[in-house]
PDB file of C-alpha atoms in Angstrom:
ATOM      1  CA  ASP A   1      -0.213  19.517  -7.632  1.00 70.00           C
ATOM      2  CA  GLY A   2      -1.522  17.786  -4.546  1.00 76.00           C
ATOM      3  CA  GLY A   3       0.363  14.894  -3.129  1.00 93.00           C
ATOM      4  CA  ILE A   4       2.422  13.436  -0.333  1.00 96.00           C
ATOM      5  CA  THR A   5       6.010  14.439   0.260  1.00 96.00           C
ATOM      6  CA  GLN A   6       8.322  12.170   2.183  1.00 97.00           C
ATOM      7  CA  SER A   7      11.781  13.201   3.263  1.00 96.00           C
ATOM      8  CA  PRO A   8      14.533  12.351   3.282  1.00 96.00           C
ATOM      9  CA  LYS A   9      14.547   9.881   0.417  1.00 95.00           C
ATOM     10  CA  TYR A  10      17.614   8.128   1.832  1.00 95.00           C
ATOM     11  CA  LEU A  11      18.714   8.145   5.446  1.00 93.00           C
ATOM     12  CA  PHE A  12      21.573   6.473   7.218  1.00 92.00           C
ATOM     13  CA  ARG A  13      21.600   5.930  10.946  1.00 89.00           C
ATOM     14  CA  LYS A  14      24.076   4.643  13.411  1.00 89.00           C
ATOM     15  CA  GLU A  15      22.907   2.073  15.884  1.00 86.00           C
ATOM     16  CA  GLY A  16      21.436   3.658  18.992  1.00 86.00           C
ATOM     17  CA  GLN A  17      20.261   6.817  17.247  1.00 90.00           C
ATOM     18  CA  ASN A  18      16.693   7.939  16.818  1.00 93.00           C
ATOM     19  CA  VAL A  19      15.693   9.241  13.398  1.00 94.00           C
ATOM     20  CA  THR A  20      12.573  10.997  12.185  1.00 96.00           C
ATOM     21  CA  LEU A  21      11.011  10.516   8.773  1.00 97.00           C
ATOM     22  CA  SER A  22       8.876  13.348   7.507  1.00 98.00           C
ATOM     23  CA  CYS A  23       5.515  12.971   5.775  1.00 98.00           C
ATOM     24  CA  GLU A  24       3.561  15.982   4.570  1.00 98.00           C
ATOM     25  CA  GLN A  25       0.372  16.000   2.484  1.00 97.00           C
ATOM     26  CA  ASN A  26      -1.543  18.816   0.822  1.00 96.00           C
ATOM     27  CA  LEU A  27      -4.525  16.709  -0.182  1.00 93.00           C
ATOM     28  CA  ASN A  28      -6.636  17.760   2.794  1.00 92.00           C
ATOM     29  CA  HIS A  29      -6.879  14.104   3.736  1.00 90.00           C
ATOM     30  CA  ASP A  30      -8.032  13.187   7.211  1.00 88.00           C
ATOM     31  CA  ALA A  31      -6.286   9.851   7.624  1.00 89.00           C
ATOM     32  CA  MET A  32      -2.578   9.138   7.360  1.00 93.00           C
ATOM     33  CA  TYR A  33      -0.588   5.931   7.595  1.00 94.00           C
ATOM     34  CA  TRP A  34       2.944   4.612   7.902  1.00 97.00           C
ATOM     35  CA  TYR A  35       3.899   1.331   6.317  1.00 96.00           C
ATOM     36  CA  ARG A  36       7.107  -0.632   6.366  1.00 97.00           C
ATOM     37  CA  GLN A  37       8.197  -2.640   3.347  1.00 96.00           C
ATOM     38  CA  ASP A  38      10.857  -5.339   3.460  1.00 93.00           C
ATOM     39  CA  PRO A  39      12.071  -7.478   0.541  1.00 86.00           C
ATOM     40  CA  GLY A  40       9.738 -10.357  -0.156  1.00 80.00           C
ATOM     41  CA  GLN A  41       7.084  -9.054   2.190  1.00 81.00           C
ATOM     42  CA  GLY A  42       3.952  -7.074   1.700  1.00 84.00           C
ATOM     43  CA  LEU A  43       3.306  -3.758   3.360  1.00 93.00           C
ATOM     44  CA  ARG A  44       3.029  -3.846   7.116  1.00 94.00           C
ATOM     45  CA  LEU A  45       1.184  -1.139   9.008  1.00 94.00           C
ATOM     46  CA  ILE A  46       3.178   0.682  11.680  1.00 96.00           C
ATOM     47  CA  TYR A  47       0.854   3.473  12.823  1.00 96.00           C
ATOM     48  CA  TYR A  48      -2.160   5.280  11.513  1.00 93.00           C
ATOM     49  CA  SER A  49      -4.052   8.444  12.373  1.00 93.00           C
ATOM     50  CA  GLN A  50      -7.619   9.212  11.407  1.00 88.00           C
ATOM     51  CA  ILE A  51      -7.754  12.661  12.951  1.00 89.00           C
ATOM     52  CA  VAL A  52      -5.451  15.328  14.339  1.00 93.00           C
ATOM     53  CA  ASN A  53      -4.085  14.608  17.814  1.00 95.00           C
ATOM     54  CA  ASP A  54      -5.098  10.968  17.605  1.00 93.00           C
ATOM     55  CA  PHE A  55      -3.272   7.895  16.323  1.00 94.00           C
ATOM     56  CA  GLN A  56      -3.353   4.131  16.759  1.00 93.00           C
ATOM     57  CA  LYS A  57      -0.801   1.369  16.641  1.00 95.00           C
ATOM     58  CA  GLY A  58      -0.702  -0.863  13.639  1.00 93.00           C
ATOM     59  CA  ASP A  59       0.667  -4.364  13.434  1.00 91.00           C
ATOM     60  CA  ILE A  60       4.352  -3.567  14.039  1.00 95.00           C
ATOM     61  CA  ALA A  61       4.412  -0.425  16.201  1.00 96.00           C
ATOM     62  CA  GLU A  62       7.145  -1.515  18.607  1.00 96.00           C
ATOM     63  CA  GLY A  63      10.216   0.694  18.326  1.00 95.00           C
ATOM     64  CA  TYR A  64       8.370   3.453  16.474  1.00 97.00           C
ATOM     65  CA  SER A  65       6.551   6.620  17.537  1.00 97.00           C
ATOM     66  CA  VAL A  66       4.428   9.185  15.724  1.00 98.00           C
ATOM     67  CA  SER A  67       2.661  12.489  16.259  1.00 97.00           C
ATOM     68  CA  ARG A  68      -0.212  14.192  14.489  1.00 97.00           C
ATOM     69  CA  GLU A  69      -0.223  17.823  15.581  1.00 97.00           C
ATOM     70  CA  LYS A  70      -1.326  19.091  12.197  1.00 96.00           C
ATOM     71  CA  LYS A  71      -3.619  17.610   9.608  1.00 96.00           C
ATOM     72  CA  GLU A  72      -0.918  17.902   6.962  1.00 97.00           C
ATOM     73  CA  SER A  73       1.900  16.253   8.851  1.00 98.00           C
ATOM     74  CA  PHE A  74       2.501  12.767  10.268  1.00 98.00           C
ATOM     75  CA  PRO A  75       6.178  12.268  11.167  1.00 98.00           C
ATOM     76  CA  LEU A  76       7.519   8.855  12.110  1.00 98.00           C
ATOM     77  CA  THR A  77      10.349   8.425  14.591  1.00 97.00           C
ATOM     78  CA  VAL A  78      12.355   5.243  14.440  1.00 95.00           C
ATOM     79  CA  THR A  79      13.776   4.784  17.909  1.00 93.00           C
ATOM     80  CA  SER A  80      16.794   2.869  19.107  1.00 88.00           C
ATOM     81  CA  ALA A  81      14.363   0.275  20.445  1.00 87.00           C
ATOM     82  CA  GLN A  82      13.601  -0.862  16.910  1.00 87.00           C
ATOM     83  CA  LYS A  83      15.908  -3.842  16.514  1.00 87.00           C
ATOM     84  CA  ASN A  84      15.903  -4.104  12.751  1.00 90.00           C
ATOM     85  CA  PRO A  85      15.056  -0.696  11.326  1.00 92.00           C
ATOM     86  CA  THR A  86      16.681  -1.049   7.906  1.00 94.00           C
ATOM     87  CA  ALA A  87      13.724  -0.955   5.517  1.00 95.00           C
ATOM     88  CA  PHE A  88      11.734   1.093   3.057  1.00 96.00           C
ATOM     89  CA  TYR A  89       9.075   3.277   4.689  1.00 97.00           C
ATOM     90  CA  LEU A  90       5.953   4.429   2.935  1.00 97.00           C
ATOM     91  CA  CYS A  91       3.572   7.124   4.074  1.00 97.00           C
ATOM     92  CA  ALA A  92       0.022   7.177   2.764  1.00 95.00           C
ATOM     93  CA  SER A  93      -3.183   9.109   3.227  1.00 93.00           C
ATOM     94  CA  THR A  94      -6.841   8.827   2.451  1.00 87.00           C
ATOM     95  CA  SER A  95      -9.730  11.213   2.558  1.00 78.00           C
ATOM     96  CA  GLY A  96     -11.575   9.483   5.341  1.00 63.00           C
ATOM     97  CA  LEU A  97     -14.148   6.858   6.072  1.00 55.00           C
ATOM     98  CA  THR A  98     -17.217   8.563   4.714  1.00 50.00           C
ATOM     99  CA  SER A  99     -16.264  10.066   1.382  1.00 50.00           C
ATOM    100  CA  SER A 100     -16.427   8.231  -1.915  1.00 51.00           C
ATOM    101  CA  GLY A 101     -12.663   7.856  -2.091  1.00 48.00           C
ATOM    102  CA  ALA A 102     -12.356   6.628   1.439  1.00 48.00           C
ATOM    103  CA  ASN A 103     -10.703   3.357   0.679  1.00 69.00           C
ATOM    104  CA  VAL A 104      -8.120   4.536  -1.832  1.00 84.00           C
ATOM    105  CA  LEU A 105      -4.680   5.239  -0.455  1.00 89.00           C
ATOM    106  CA  THR A 106      -2.379   7.863  -1.932  1.00 92.00           C
ATOM    107  CA  PHE A 107       1.280   7.125  -1.281  1.00 95.00           C
ATOM    108  CA  GLY A 108       4.415   9.152  -0.967  1.00 96.00           C
ATOM    109  CA  ALA A 109       7.608   8.174  -2.785  1.00 95.00           C
ATOM    110  CA  GLY A 110       9.049   6.514   0.312  1.00 96.00           C
ATOM    111  CA  SER A 111      12.118   6.797   2.479  1.00 97.00           C
ATOM    112  CA  ARG A 112      14.895   4.264   2.583  1.00 96.00           C
ATOM    113  CA  LEU A 113      16.474   3.900   6.029  1.00 95.00           C
ATOM    114  CA  THR A 114      19.753   2.072   6.436  1.00 94.00           C
ATOM    115  CA  VAL A 115      21.337   1.357   9.785  1.00 90.00           C
ATOM    116  CA  LEU A 116      25.120   1.307   9.645  1.00 85.00           C
TER     117      LEU A 116
ATOM    118  CA  ALA B   1      -8.482 -13.182   9.984  1.00 76.00           C
ATOM    119  CA  GLN B   2      -8.373 -11.970   6.440  1.00 83.00           C
ATOM    120  CA  THR B   3      -5.531 -13.088   4.209  1.00 91.00           C
ATOM    121  CA  VAL B   4      -4.428 -12.220   0.697  1.00 96.00           C
ATOM    122  CA  THR B   5      -2.404 -14.640  -1.397  1.00 97.00           C
ATOM    123  CA  GLN B   6      -0.532 -13.912  -4.590  1.00 97.00           C
ATOM    124  CA  SER B   7       0.747 -17.260  -5.788  1.00 96.00           C
ATOM    125  CA  GLN B   8       3.007 -15.960  -8.545  1.00 96.00           C
ATOM    126  CA  PRO B   9       6.147 -14.270  -7.174  1.00 95.00           C
ATOM    127  CA  GLU B  10       7.389 -13.505 -10.675  1.00 97.00           C
ATOM    128  CA  MET B  11       5.863 -13.360 -14.121  1.00 97.00           C
ATOM    129  CA  SER B  12       6.914 -12.174 -17.534  1.00 97.00           C
ATOM    130  CA  VAL B  13       5.079 -11.121 -20.667  1.00 98.00           C
ATOM    131  CA  GLN B  14       6.026 -10.083 -24.149  1.00 98.00           C
ATOM    132  CA  GLU B  15       5.343  -6.520 -25.120  1.00 97.00           C
ATOM    133  CA  ALA B  16       1.854  -6.148 -26.634  1.00 97.00           C
ATOM    134  CA  GLU B  17       0.715  -9.460 -25.175  1.00 98.00           C
ATOM    135  CA  THR B  18      -1.781 -10.081 -22.373  1.00 98.00           C
ATOM    136  CA  VAL B  19      -0.927 -11.286 -18.897  1.00 98.00           C
ATOM    137  CA  THR B  20      -3.045 -12.223 -15.892  1.00 98.00           C
ATOM    138  CA  LEU B  21      -1.887 -11.889 -12.302  1.00 98.00           C
ATOM    139  CA  SER B  22      -3.623 -14.003  -9.680  1.00 98.00           C
ATOM    140  CA  CYS B  23      -4.896 -13.023  -6.275  1.00 98.00           C
ATOM    141  CA  THR B  24      -7.019 -14.960  -3.831  1.00 98.00           C
ATOM    142  CA  TYR B  25      -8.275 -13.806  -0.483  1.00 97.00           C
ATOM    143  CA  ASP B  26     -10.018 -15.186   2.513  1.00 95.00           C
ATOM    144  CA  THR B  27     -12.669 -13.337   4.474  1.00 91.00           C
ATOM    145  CA  SER B  28     -15.945 -13.925   6.249  1.00 90.00           C
ATOM    146  CA  GLU B  29     -17.133 -10.395   5.609  1.00 86.00           C
ATOM    147  CA  SER B  30     -19.595  -9.509   2.880  1.00 85.00           C
ATOM    148  CA  ASP B  31     -18.818  -5.835   2.321  1.00 85.00           C
ATOM    149  CA  TYR B  32     -15.273  -5.070   1.285  1.00 88.00           C
ATOM    150  CA  TYR B  33     -13.023  -3.622  -1.357  1.00 90.00           C
ATOM    151  CA  LEU B  34     -10.233  -5.125  -3.388  1.00 93.00           C
ATOM    152  CA  PHE B  35      -7.356  -3.268  -4.967  1.00 94.00           C
ATOM    153  CA  TRP B  36      -4.441  -3.727  -7.274  1.00 97.00           C
ATOM    154  CA  TYR B  37      -1.518  -1.393  -6.697  1.00 96.00           C
ATOM    155  CA  LYS B  38       1.532  -1.045  -8.880  1.00 97.00           C
ATOM    156  CA  GLN B  39       5.009  -0.309  -7.530  1.00 96.00           C
ATOM    157  CA  PRO B  40       7.407   0.604 -10.346  1.00 95.00           C
ATOM    158  CA  PRO B  41      11.185   0.829  -9.854  1.00 91.00           C
ATOM    159  CA  SER B  42      10.682   4.330  -8.438  1.00 90.00           C
ATOM    160  CA  ARG B  43       8.927   2.501  -5.567  1.00 91.00           C
ATOM    161  CA  GLN B  44       5.970   4.872  -5.354  1.00 91.00           C
ATOM    162  CA  MET B  45       2.782   2.860  -5.012  1.00 94.00           C
ATOM    163  CA  ILE B  46       0.103   3.706  -7.533  1.00 94.00           C
ATOM    164  CA  LEU B  47      -3.489   2.511  -7.557  1.00 94.00           C
ATOM    165  CA  VAL B  48      -4.236   0.482 -10.663  1.00 96.00           C
ATOM    166  CA  ILE B  49      -7.791  -0.590 -10.099  1.00 94.00           C
ATOM    167  CA  ARG B  50     -10.407  -0.947  -7.380  1.00 92.00           C
ATOM    168  CA  GLN B  51     -13.384  -3.283  -7.027  1.00 92.00           C
ATOM    169  CA  GLU B  52     -16.289  -3.014  -4.610  1.00 89.00           C
ATOM    170  CA  ALA B  53     -17.486  -6.434  -3.480  1.00 89.00           C
ATOM    171  CA  TYR B  54     -21.154  -5.521  -3.854  1.00 88.00           C
ATOM    172  CA  LYS B  55     -20.687  -4.786  -7.551  1.00 87.00           C
ATOM    173  CA  GLN B  56     -20.997  -7.757  -9.851  1.00 86.00           C
ATOM    174  CA  GLN B  57     -19.518  -5.944 -12.801  1.00 92.00           C
ATOM    175  CA  ASN B  58     -15.780  -6.305 -13.139  1.00 94.00           C
ATOM    176  CA  ALA B  59     -13.839  -3.062 -12.898  1.00 93.00           C
ATOM    177  CA  THR B  60     -11.844  -1.837 -15.870  1.00 94.00           C
ATOM    178  CA  GLU B  61      -9.330   0.958 -16.307  1.00 93.00           C
ATOM    179  CA  ASN B  62      -8.088   1.286 -19.870  1.00 95.00           C
ATOM    180  CA  ARG B  63      -5.808  -1.738 -20.477  1.00 97.00           C
ATOM    181  CA  PHE B  64      -6.342  -3.071 -16.958  1.00 97.00           C
ATOM    182  CA  SER B  65      -9.307  -5.196 -15.982  1.00 97.00           C
ATOM    183  CA  VAL B  66     -10.151  -7.594 -13.216  1.00 97.00           C
ATOM    184  CA  ASN B  67     -11.907 -10.910 -13.016  1.00 97.00           C
ATOM    185  CA  PHE B  68     -13.709 -10.768  -9.685  1.00 96.00           C
ATOM    186  CA  GLN B  69     -15.141 -14.101  -8.576  1.00 96.00           C
ATOM    187  CA  LYS B  70     -16.731 -13.416  -5.199  1.00 94.00           C
ATOM    188  CA  ALA B  71     -17.784 -16.961  -4.428  1.00 94.00           C
ATOM    189  CA  ALA B  72     -14.338 -18.269  -5.264  1.00 96.00           C
ATOM    190  CA  LYS B  73     -12.694 -15.312  -3.484  1.00 96.00           C
ATOM    191  CA  SER B  74     -10.549 -14.640  -6.501  1.00 97.00           C
ATOM    192  CA  PHE B  75      -9.484 -11.278  -7.880  1.00 97.00           C
ATOM    193  CA  SER B  76      -7.163 -11.527 -10.861  1.00 98.00           C
ATOM    194  CA  LEU B  77      -5.718  -8.623 -12.824  1.00 98.00           C
ATOM    195  CA  LYS B  78      -5.503  -8.729 -16.596  1.00 98.00           C
ATOM    196  CA  ILE B  79      -3.152  -6.411 -18.410  1.00 98.00           C
ATOM    197  CA  SER B  80      -3.813  -6.155 -22.119  1.00 98.00           C
ATOM    198  CA  ASP B  81      -1.405  -4.865 -24.757  1.00 97.00           C
ATOM    199  CA  SER B  82       1.435  -4.923 -22.232  1.00 98.00           C
ATOM    200  CA  GLN B  83       3.870  -2.043 -22.384  1.00 97.00           C
ATOM    201  CA  LEU B  84       7.407  -1.697 -21.108  1.00 97.00           C
ATOM    202  CA  GLY B  85       6.150   0.759 -18.517  1.00 96.00           C
ATOM    203  CA  ASP B  86       3.974  -1.950 -17.005  1.00 97.00           C
ATOM    204  CA  ALA B  87       7.065  -3.627 -15.564  1.00 97.00           C
ATOM    205  CA  ALA B  88       6.661  -3.362 -11.801  1.00 97.00           C
ATOM    206  CA  MET B  89       5.668  -5.117  -8.617  1.00 96.00           C
ATOM    207  CA  TYR B  90       1.933  -5.587  -8.403  1.00 97.00           C
ATOM    208  CA  PHE B  91       0.246  -5.892  -5.040  1.00 97.00           C
ATOM    209  CA  CYS B  92      -3.235  -7.128  -4.354  1.00 97.00           C
ATOM    210  CA  ALA B  93      -4.916  -5.689  -1.261  1.00 94.00           C
ATOM    211  CA  TYR B  94      -8.121  -6.269   0.666  1.00 93.00           C
ATOM    212  CA  GLY B  95      -9.946  -3.668   2.721  1.00 88.00           C
ATOM    213  CA  HIS B  96     -13.049  -3.926   4.824  1.00 81.00           C
ATOM    214  CA  ALA B  97     -15.621  -1.336   3.859  1.00 73.00           C
ATOM    215  CA  GLY B  98     -15.463   1.644   6.182  1.00 65.00           C
ATOM    216  CA  ASN B  99     -12.296   0.518   7.884  1.00 62.00           C
ATOM    217  CA  ASN B 100      -9.413   1.528   5.711  1.00 56.00           C
ATOM    218  CA  ARG B 101      -6.754   0.748   8.273  1.00 63.00           C
ATOM    219  CA  LYS B 102      -7.497  -2.909   7.759  1.00 67.00           C
ATOM    220  CA  LEU B 103      -5.896  -3.102   4.336  1.00 86.00           C
ATOM    221  CA  ILE B 104      -4.364  -6.556   4.053  1.00 90.00           C
ATOM    222  CA  TRP B 105      -1.631  -6.900   1.448  1.00 93.00           C
ATOM    223  CA  GLY B 106      -0.376  -9.776  -0.638  1.00 95.00           C
ATOM    224  CA  LEU B 107       3.352 -10.338  -1.051  1.00 95.00           C
ATOM    225  CA  GLY B 108       3.357  -9.049  -4.597  1.00 96.00           C
ATOM    226  CA  THR B 109       4.061 -10.298  -8.105  1.00 97.00           C
ATOM    227  CA  SER B 110       7.062  -8.991  -9.995  1.00 96.00           C
ATOM    228  CA  LEU B 111       6.118  -8.475 -13.640  1.00 98.00           C
ATOM    229  CA  ALA B 112       8.770  -8.233 -16.329  1.00 98.00           C
ATOM    230  CA  VAL B 113       7.862  -7.013 -19.801  1.00 97.00           C
ATOM    231  CA  ASN B 114      10.092  -8.279 -22.575  1.00 96.00           C
ATOM    232  CA  PRO B 115      10.553  -6.181 -25.719  1.00 95.00           C
TER     233      PRO B 115
END
């Protein structure tokens, strides 16, 4: 079945360490997104990519980095510059801006990052 | 800037009863989409229902329906015949047509279903 796979599901990090969250999709979607979710808050956009080798900052990009070398993959690196990285991270994708399903996001199951 | 407001942080409903979750939004645009997503305890977000602003007819998906009032900028979700599996966080979201990255999210409503 097509979908989005995020790994790991749970991740623990010591302060000062960079960590990378994986996001892989087999939906042949063009656009991919990373969201951060904190208790009591809605989803906040970190980065998004509408095409391979291109990505844009979202609303809270500081302390994060991404790459989009393949259509299927959009890994997120949480760097040591991110002051409060403990959160739930959601990856999503959509088929693009011109197809009929363009505005519907498909989500992965999420990754929970805890800084020790 | 667009905003989405969900004024009910928590709600509860008896199994088999009907419940309505509220969502209001603010925008100056005329062409947009509205969504309700469900986040169960597994935390994977699932699309419940979608409404195109240019359509006057309210969207329905089985037991889920919306009351879309464009002039009032209101987009409520009605769940009929509530089931235990409906217990989840429900998020309302706004997206400008053709610009999916601009999804604006509400803070969510936690729905409990009592047996």
